[in-house]
Coordinates of C-alpha atoms and ligand atoms in Angstrom, one line a residue:
X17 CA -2.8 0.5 -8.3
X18 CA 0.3 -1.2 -9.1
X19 CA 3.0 -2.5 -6.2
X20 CA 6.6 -2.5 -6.2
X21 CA 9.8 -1.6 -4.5
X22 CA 10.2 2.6 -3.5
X23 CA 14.6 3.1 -2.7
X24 CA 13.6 6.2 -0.3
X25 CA 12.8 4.8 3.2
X26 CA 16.0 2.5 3.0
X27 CA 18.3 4.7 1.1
X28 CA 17.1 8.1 1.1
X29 CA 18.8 10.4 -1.3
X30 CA 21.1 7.8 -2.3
X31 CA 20.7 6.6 -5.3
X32 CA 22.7 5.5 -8.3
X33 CA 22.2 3.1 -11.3
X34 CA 23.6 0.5 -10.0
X35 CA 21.4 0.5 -6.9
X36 CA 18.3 0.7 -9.4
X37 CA 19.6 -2.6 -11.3
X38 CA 20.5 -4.5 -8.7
X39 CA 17.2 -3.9 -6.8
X40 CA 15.3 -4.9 -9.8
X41 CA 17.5 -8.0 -10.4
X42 CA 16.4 -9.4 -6.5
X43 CA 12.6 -8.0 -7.3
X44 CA 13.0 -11.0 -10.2
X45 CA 15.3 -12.5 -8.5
X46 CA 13.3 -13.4 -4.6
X47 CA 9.7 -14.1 -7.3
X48 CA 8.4 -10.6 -6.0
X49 CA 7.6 -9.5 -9.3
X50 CA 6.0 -12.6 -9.8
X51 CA 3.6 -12.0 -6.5
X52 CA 2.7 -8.3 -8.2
X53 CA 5.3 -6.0 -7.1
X54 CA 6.0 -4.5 -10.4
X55 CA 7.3 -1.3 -10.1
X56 CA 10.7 -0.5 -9.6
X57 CA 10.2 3.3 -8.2
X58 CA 13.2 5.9 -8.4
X59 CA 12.6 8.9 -5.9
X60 CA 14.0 12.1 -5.2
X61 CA 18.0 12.6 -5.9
X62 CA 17.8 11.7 -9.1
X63 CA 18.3 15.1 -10.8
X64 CA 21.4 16.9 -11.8
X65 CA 22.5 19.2 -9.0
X66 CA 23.4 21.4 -11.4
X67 CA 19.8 22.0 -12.4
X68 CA 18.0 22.0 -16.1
X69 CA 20.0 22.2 -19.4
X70 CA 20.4 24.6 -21.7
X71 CA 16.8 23.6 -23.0
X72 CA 15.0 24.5 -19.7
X73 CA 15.3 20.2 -19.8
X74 CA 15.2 18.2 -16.3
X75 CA 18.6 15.6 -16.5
X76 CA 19.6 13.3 -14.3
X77 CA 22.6 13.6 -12.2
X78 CA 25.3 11.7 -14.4
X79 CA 27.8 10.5 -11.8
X80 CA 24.8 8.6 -10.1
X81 CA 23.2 7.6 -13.6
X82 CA 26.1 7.8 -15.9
X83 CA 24.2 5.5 -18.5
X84 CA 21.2 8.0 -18.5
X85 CA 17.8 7.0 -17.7
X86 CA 16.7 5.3 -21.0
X87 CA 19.2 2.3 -19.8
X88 CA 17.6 1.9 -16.5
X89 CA 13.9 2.0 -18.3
X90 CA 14.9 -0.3 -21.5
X91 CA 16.7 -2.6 -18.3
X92 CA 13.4 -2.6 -16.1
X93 CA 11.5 -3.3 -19.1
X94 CA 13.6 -6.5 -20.4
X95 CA 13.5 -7.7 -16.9
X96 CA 9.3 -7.5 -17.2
X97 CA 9.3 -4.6 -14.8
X98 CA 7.5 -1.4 -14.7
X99 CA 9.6 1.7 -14.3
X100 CA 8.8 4.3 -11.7
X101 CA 10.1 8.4 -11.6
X102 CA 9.9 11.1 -9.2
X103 CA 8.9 14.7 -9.1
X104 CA 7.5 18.0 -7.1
X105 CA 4.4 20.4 -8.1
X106 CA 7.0 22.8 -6.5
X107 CA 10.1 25.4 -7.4
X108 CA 12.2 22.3 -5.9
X109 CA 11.5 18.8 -4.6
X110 CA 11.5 18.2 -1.0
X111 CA 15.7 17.1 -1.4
X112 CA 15.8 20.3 -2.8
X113 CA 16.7 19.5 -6.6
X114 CA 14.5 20.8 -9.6
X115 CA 11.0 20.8 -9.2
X116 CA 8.2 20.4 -12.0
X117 CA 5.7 23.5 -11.6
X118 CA 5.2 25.6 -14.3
X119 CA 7.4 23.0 -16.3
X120 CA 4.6 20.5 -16.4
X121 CA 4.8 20.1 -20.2
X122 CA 8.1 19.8 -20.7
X123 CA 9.0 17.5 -18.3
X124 CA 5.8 15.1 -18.8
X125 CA 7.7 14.6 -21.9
X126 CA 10.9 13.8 -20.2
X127 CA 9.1 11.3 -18.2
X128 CA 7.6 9.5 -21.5
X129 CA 10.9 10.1 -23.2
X130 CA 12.8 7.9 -20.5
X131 CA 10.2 5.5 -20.6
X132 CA 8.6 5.8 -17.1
X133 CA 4.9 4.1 -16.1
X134 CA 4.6 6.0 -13.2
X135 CA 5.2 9.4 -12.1
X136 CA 5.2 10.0 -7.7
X137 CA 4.6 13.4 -7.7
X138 CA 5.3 15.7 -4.7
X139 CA 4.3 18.5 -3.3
X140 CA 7.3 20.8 -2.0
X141 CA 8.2 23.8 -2.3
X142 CA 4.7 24.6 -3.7
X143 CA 5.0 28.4 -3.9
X144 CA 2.3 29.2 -1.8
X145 CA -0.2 27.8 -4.2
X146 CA -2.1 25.5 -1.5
X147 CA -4.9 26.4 0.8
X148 CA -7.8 25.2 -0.7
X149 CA -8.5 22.0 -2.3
X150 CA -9.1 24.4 -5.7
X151 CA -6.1 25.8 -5.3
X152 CA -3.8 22.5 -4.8
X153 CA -6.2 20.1 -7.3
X154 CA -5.3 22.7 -10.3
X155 CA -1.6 22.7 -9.4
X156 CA -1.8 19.0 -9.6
X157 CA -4.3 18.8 -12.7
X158 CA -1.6 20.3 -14.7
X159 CA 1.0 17.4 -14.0
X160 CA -2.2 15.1 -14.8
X161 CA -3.0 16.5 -18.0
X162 CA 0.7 16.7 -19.2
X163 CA 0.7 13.4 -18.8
X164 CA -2.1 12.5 -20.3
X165 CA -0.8 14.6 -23.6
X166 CA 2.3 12.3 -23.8
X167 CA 0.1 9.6 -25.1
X168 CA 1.7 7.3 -22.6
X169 CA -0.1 5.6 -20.1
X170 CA 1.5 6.4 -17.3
X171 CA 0.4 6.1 -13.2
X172 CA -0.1 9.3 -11.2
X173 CA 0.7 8.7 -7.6
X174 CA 0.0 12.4 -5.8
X175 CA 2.2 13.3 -2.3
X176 CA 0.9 16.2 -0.8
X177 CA 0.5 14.0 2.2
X178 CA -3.6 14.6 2.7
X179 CA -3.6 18.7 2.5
X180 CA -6.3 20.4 1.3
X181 CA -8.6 17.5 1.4
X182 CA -6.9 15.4 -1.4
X183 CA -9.5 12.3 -0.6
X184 CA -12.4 14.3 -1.6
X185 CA -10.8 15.0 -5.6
X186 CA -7.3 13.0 -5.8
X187 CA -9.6 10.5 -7.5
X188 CA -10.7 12.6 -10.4
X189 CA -7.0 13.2 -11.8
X190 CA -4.6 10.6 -10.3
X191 CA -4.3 6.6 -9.5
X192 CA -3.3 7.4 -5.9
X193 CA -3.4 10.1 -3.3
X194 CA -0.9 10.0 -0.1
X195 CA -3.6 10.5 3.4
X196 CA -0.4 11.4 5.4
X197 CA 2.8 12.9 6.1
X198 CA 5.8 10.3 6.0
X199 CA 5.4 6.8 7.6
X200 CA 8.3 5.7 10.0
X201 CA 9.6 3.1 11.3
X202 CA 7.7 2.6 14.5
X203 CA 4.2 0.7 15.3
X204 CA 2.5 3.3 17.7
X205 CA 5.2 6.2 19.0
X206 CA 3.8 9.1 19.2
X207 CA 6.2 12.0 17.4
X208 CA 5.7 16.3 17.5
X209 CA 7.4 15.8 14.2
X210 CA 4.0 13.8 12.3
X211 CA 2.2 17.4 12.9
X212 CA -1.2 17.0 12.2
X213 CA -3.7 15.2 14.6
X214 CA -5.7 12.7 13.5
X215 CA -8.7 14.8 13.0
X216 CA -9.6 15.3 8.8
X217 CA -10.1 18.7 9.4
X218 CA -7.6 20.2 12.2
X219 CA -7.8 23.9 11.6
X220 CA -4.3 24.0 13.3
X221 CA -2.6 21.5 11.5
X222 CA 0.2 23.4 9.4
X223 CA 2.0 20.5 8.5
X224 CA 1.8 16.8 8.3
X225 CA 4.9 16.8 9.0
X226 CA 7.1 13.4 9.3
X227 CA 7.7 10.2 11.5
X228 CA 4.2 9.1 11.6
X229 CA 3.2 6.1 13.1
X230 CA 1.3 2.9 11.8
X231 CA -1.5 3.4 14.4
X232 CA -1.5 7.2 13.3
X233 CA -1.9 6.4 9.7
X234 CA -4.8 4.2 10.2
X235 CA -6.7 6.3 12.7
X236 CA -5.9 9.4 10.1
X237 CA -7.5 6.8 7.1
X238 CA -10.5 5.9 9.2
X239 CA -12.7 8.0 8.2
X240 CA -12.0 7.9 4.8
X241 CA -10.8 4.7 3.9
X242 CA -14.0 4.2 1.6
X243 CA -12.6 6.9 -0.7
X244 CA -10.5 4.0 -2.1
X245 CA -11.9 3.3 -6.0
X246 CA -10.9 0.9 -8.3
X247 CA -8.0 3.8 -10.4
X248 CA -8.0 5.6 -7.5
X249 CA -6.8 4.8 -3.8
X250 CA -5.8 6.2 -1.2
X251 CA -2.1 5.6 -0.6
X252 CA -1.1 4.9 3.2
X253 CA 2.8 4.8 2.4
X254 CA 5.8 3.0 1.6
X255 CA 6.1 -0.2 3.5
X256 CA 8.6 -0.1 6.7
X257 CA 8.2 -4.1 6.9
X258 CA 12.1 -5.2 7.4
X259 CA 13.3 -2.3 7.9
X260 CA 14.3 -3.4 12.1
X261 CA 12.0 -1.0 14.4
X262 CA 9.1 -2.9 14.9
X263 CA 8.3 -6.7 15.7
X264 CA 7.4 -9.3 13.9
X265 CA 3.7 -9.0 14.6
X266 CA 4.0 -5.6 13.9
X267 CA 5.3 -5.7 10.3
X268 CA 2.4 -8.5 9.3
X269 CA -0.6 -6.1 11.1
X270 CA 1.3 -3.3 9.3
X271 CA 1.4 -4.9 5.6
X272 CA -2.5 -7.1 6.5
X273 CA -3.7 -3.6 7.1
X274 CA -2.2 -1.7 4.0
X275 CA -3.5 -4.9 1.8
X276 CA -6.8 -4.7 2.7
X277 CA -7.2 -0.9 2.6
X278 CA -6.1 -1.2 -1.1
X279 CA -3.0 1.0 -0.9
X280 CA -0.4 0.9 -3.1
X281 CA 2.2 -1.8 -1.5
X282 CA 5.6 -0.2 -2.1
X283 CA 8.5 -2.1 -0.1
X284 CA 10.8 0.2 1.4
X285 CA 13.4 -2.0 2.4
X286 CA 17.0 -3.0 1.5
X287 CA 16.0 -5.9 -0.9
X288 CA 19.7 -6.8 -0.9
X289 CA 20.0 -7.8 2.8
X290 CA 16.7 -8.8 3.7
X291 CA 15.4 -10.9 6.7
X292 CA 13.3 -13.9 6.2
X293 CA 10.9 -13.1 8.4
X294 CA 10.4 -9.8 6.7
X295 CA 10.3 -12.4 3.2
X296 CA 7.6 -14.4 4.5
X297 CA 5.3 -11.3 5.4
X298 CA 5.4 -10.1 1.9
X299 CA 5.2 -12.6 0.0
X300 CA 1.8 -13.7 1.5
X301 CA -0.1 -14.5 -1.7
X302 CA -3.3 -14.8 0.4
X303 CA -2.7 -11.6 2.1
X304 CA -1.9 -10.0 -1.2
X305 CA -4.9 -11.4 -3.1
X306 CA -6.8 -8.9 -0.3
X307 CA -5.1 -6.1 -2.1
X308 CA -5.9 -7.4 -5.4
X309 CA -9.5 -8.1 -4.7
X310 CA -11.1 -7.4 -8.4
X311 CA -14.2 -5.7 -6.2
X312 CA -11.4 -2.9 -5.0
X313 CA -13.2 -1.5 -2.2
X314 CA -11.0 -1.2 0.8
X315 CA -12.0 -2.4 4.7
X316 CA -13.4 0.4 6.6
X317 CA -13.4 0.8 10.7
X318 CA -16.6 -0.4 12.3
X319 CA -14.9 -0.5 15.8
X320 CA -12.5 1.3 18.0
X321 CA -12.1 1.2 21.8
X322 CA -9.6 3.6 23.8
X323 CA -10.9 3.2 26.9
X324 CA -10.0 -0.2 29.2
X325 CA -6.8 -0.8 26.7
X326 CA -4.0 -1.5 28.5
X327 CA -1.4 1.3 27.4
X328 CA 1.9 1.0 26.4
X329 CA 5.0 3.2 27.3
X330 CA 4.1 6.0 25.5
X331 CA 0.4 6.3 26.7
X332 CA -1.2 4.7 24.0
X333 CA -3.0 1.5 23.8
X334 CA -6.3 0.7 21.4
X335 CA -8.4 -1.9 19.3
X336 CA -9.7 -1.8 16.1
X337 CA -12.2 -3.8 14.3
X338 CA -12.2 -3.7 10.5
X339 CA -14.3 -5.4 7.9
X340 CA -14.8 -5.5 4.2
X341 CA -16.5 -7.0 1.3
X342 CA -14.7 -9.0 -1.0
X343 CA -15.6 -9.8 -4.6
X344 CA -16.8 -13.5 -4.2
X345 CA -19.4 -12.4 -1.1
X346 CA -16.1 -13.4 1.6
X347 CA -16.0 -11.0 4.1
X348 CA -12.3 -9.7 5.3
X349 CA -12.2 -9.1 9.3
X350 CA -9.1 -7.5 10.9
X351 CA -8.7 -7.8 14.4
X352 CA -6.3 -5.0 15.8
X353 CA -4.8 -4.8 19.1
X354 CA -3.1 -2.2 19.1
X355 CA -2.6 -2.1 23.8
X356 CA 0.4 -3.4 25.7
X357 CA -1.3 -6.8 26.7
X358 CA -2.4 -9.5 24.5
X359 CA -6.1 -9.9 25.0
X360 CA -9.3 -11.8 23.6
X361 CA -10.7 -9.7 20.7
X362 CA -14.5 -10.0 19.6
X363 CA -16.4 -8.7 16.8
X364 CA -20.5 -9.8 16.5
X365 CA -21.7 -10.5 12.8
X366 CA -23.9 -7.5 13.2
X367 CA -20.6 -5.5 13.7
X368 CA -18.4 -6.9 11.3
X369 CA -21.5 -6.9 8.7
X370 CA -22.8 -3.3 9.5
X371 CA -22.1 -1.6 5.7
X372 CA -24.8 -4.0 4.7
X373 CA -27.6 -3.0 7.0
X374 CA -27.9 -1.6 11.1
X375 CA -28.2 -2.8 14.1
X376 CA -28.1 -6.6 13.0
X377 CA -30.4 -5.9 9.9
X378 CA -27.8 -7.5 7.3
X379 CA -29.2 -10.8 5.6
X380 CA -25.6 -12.4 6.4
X381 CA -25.9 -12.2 10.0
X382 CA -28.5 -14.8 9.6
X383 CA -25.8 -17.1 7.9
X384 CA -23.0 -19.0 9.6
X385 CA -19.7 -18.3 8.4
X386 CA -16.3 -20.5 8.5
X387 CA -13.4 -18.3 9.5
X388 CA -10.1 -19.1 7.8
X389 CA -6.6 -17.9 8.8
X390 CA -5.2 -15.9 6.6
X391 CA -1.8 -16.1 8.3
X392 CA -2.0 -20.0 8.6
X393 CA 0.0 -20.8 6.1
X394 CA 2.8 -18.6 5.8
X395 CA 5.8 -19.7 4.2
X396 CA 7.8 -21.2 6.6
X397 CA 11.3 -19.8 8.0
X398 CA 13.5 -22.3 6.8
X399 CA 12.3 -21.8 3.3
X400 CA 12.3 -18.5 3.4
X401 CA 15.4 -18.2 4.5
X402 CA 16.6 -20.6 2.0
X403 CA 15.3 -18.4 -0.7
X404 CA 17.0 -15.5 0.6
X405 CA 20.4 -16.9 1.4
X406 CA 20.5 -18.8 -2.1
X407 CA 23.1 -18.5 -4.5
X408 CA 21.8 -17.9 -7.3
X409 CA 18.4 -17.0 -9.1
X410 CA 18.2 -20.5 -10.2
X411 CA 18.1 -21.8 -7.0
X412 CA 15.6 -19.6 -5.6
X413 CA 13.4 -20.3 -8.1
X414 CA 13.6 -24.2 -7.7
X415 CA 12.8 -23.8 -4.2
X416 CA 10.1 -21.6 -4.6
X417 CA 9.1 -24.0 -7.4
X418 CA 8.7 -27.0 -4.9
X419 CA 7.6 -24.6 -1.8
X420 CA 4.4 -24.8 -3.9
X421 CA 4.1 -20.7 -4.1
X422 CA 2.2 -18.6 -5.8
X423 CA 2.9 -17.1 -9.4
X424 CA 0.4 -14.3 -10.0
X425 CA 2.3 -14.0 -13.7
X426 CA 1.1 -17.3 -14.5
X427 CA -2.8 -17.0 -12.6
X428 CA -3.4 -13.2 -11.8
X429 CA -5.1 -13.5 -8.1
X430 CA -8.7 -12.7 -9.6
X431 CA -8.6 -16.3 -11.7
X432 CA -7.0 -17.5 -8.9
X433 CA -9.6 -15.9 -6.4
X434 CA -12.0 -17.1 -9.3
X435 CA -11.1 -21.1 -9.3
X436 CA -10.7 -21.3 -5.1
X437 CA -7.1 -21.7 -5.0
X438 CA -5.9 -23.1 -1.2
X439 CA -3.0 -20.7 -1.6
X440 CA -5.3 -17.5 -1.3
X441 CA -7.9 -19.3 1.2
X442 CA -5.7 -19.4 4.4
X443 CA -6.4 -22.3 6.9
X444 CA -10.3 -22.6 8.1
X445 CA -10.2 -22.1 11.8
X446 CA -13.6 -22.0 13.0
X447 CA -17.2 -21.4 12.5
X448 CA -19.4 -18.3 13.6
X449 CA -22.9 -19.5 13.8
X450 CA -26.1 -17.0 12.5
X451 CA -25.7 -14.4 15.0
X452 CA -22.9 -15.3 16.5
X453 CA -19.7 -13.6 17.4
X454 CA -15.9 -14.3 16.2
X455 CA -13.4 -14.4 19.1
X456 CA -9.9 -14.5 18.7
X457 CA -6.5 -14.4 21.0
X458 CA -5.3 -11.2 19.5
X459 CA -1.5 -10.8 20.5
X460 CA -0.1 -7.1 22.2
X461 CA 0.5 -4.7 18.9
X462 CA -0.7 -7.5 16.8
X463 CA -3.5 -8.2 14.0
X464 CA -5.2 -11.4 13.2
X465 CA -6.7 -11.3 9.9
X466 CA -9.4 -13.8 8.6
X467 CA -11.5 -13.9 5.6
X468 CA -15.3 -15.5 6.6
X469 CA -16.8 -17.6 4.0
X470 CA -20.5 -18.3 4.3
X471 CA -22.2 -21.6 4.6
X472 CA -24.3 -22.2 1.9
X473 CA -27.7 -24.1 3.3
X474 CA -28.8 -26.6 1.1
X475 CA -31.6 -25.3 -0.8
X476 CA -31.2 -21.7 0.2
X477 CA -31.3 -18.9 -1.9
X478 CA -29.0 -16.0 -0.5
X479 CA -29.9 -12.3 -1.3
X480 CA -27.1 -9.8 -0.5
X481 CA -28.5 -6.1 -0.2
X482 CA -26.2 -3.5 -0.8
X483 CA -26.0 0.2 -0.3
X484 CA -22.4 0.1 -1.5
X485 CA -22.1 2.7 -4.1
X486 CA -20.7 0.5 -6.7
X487 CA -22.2 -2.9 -7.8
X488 CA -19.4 -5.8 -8.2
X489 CA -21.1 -6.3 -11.7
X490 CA -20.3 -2.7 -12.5
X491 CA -16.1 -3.3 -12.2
Ligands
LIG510 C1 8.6 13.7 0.7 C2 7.8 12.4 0.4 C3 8.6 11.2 0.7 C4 9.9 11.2 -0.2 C5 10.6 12.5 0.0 C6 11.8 12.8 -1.0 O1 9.0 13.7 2.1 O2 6.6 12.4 1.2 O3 7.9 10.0 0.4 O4 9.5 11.2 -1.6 O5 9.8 13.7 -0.1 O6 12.4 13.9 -0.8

């Protein structure tokens, strides 16, 4: 799935042209596209309040887009950027403007018209046609098989924020498939508003509502974060990183956990005043080569304890382990505390190993394992903030140049991944021995993330068995 930049959790409904353009000029501008954030993603409020034309035609609202939308796709596309559109399988999107069901045809070939590569498709004002996952996957199939007429390949990123079971079929007609209602800003606060518990299958959940919280995302995703398929992931939502509720910590456990579970990476902040703290969390090239990882399988839970976590204000206080295999036999470990007091976090190698075999059973728990940082070597503060404060594109880019960072334009993270490039590899920390365990200092409402890399033995011949569904030979 690609990345980019979404307007909506910074600007909401508004949007204009010239917001669009000079997004896209800092995505160039601060070397995002150049890390993979590719998409430059208009939401809802694009359309013309006055509804379709004369032709039964969607049009954009022309005091907010008085070029029309061919001049913001040809722009995006001279830039070497990948243009984004929004729409609803409803009567109306959720903003209430002119929705695409029953005009699935038609607008499809809007969309290709302007030029878009990716439609975000909602699921407002719905018309009653939800219910069952038959019902809601043939009101989406016909946006998917619209857009498959047009001839142009275009991504399908589904919204109906995890109703009607959407990770059990979201795969067989889109690139992506929202698990919940809307993210916030906030790390663990519990809100009435984010309806649904975090049980897959709450027969009283009527809505997913809004305002949900990192820690409710994840525990929603748990149980299906294997779902994820190369084409087809599971999309945890925008990114709040920068946007000012949560902490530091927070923001890099938030965008090491959204990495590694292989969801889409759309920044939802104000790229035009942004912090360089928030900079130097996304723009972690060794973070993002997680997300990239050619084997596309995302981490799954092997661990979480309630009980004995110290609690924060609101009641709530957990940890999480999470592991995953990565496509050169690395392993990636995330080590969540997500209670109100920093603490020493373990995971055993029969834990963190467990999709490979039970109890201990794995062959790699009989290997040792060096643990690298993958936070080690973020870019400093001064250079980050040198980058954003700079004048001028030409500036940034000469001291991104010398900063030594990474250009997935010039080596896509897979070659990169391929040739053992430091810049991916974090800082080694440690060793586990065979049968050991990995301890770490895990901050309050932080995440340390570490990628193991086993120690070859001289002379030893390592067989991996896997039960995982798909073969890294098959990708
Ligand atoms: C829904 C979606 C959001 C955003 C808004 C736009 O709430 O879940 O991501 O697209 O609609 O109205």
């Amino acid at each position: 799935m690609g990345s980019g930049k979404n307007n909506w959790n910074a600007f909401g409904c508004h949007v204009s042209e010239d917001l669009l353009l000079t997004t896209a000029e800092r995505v160039v501008g601060l070397g995002l596209r150049d890390l993979g954030y590719q998409y430059v993603v208009l939401d809802d409020c694009w359309q013309d309040v006055n509804g379709r034309d004369q032709n039964g035609r969607l049009q954009p609202e022309p005091s907010k887009f008085p070029r029309g939308l061919n001049f913001l796709s040809d722009y995006l596309h001279s830039l070497g950027l990948k243009y984004g559109m929004y729409s609803s399988a409803g009567e109306m999107t959720c903003a209430r403007f002119e929705g695409s069901l029953d005009h699935e045809a038609e607008d499809a070939q809007s969309f290709a018209s302007w030029g878009i590569d990716l439609l975000k498709y909602d699921s407002c004002y719905h018309m009653g046609r939800i219910g069952t996952p038959q019902i809601s996957f043939n009101r989406f199939k016909a946006m998917s098989d619209a857009l498959v007429d047009t001839g142009r390949p275009i991504l399908l990123n589904l919204c109906n924020w995890g109703e009607d079971y959407v990770h059990t079929w979201g795969m067989s007609i889109a690139n992506s498939w929202r698990v919940t209602g809307d993210i916030y800003d906030s790390f663990t606060r519990p809100d009435d508003l984010c309806g649904c518990d975090t049980s897959i299958s709450d027969p009283f959940c009527i809505a997913p509502g809004t305002h949900c919280s990192v820690l409710f995302i994840l525990n929603k995703v748990a149980a299906f974060a294997d779902r994820s398929i190369p084409g087809g992931w599971s999309d945890l939502d925008m990114l709040e990183v920068g946007q000012g509720g949560m902490t530091d910590e927070e923001y890099k456990a938030h965008f090491a956990l959204w990495a590694a579970m292989k969801s889409p990476l759309f920044l939802g902040n104000d790229l035009r005043d942004m912090t360089a703290s928030a900079f130097s969390i996304i723009n972690n090239p060794a973070i993002l080569a997680l997300n990239q990882d050619p084997h596309g399988r995302s981490i799954t839970r092997v661990r979480r304890e309630v009980d004995g976590v110290a609690k924060d204000e609101w009641g709530i206080g957990e940890t999480h382990v999470w592991s995953g295999y990565l496509q050169n036999g690395d392993e990636v470990v995330i080590l969540l505390n997500a209670g109100a007091a920093d603490m020493e976090m373990k995971a055993t190698l029969a834990e963190i190993f467990v999709s490979f075999g039970p109890g201990g059973s794995a062959p790699h728990v009989k290997s040792d394992w060096s643990v690298h940082d993958l936070w080690a070597h973020r870019m400093p503060h001064k250079t980050a903030a040198a980058i954003v404060d700079a004048i001028s594109d030409d500036e940034r880019a000469a001291i991104y140049k010398n900063a030594n960072w990474y250009n997935s334009t010039e080596t896509p993270y897979a070659e990169g991944l391929r040739n053992g490039d430091p810049r991916l590899f974090g800082e080694k920390i440690g060793v586990i021995e065979a049968g050991g365990t990995l301890k770490a200092e895990v901050k309050s409402h932080a995440a340390r993330v570490f990628r193991l890399r086993r120690i070859q033995k001289p002379g030893e011949l390592f067989k991996e068995k896997r039960h995982d569904r798909m073969a890294k030979d098959e990708l």
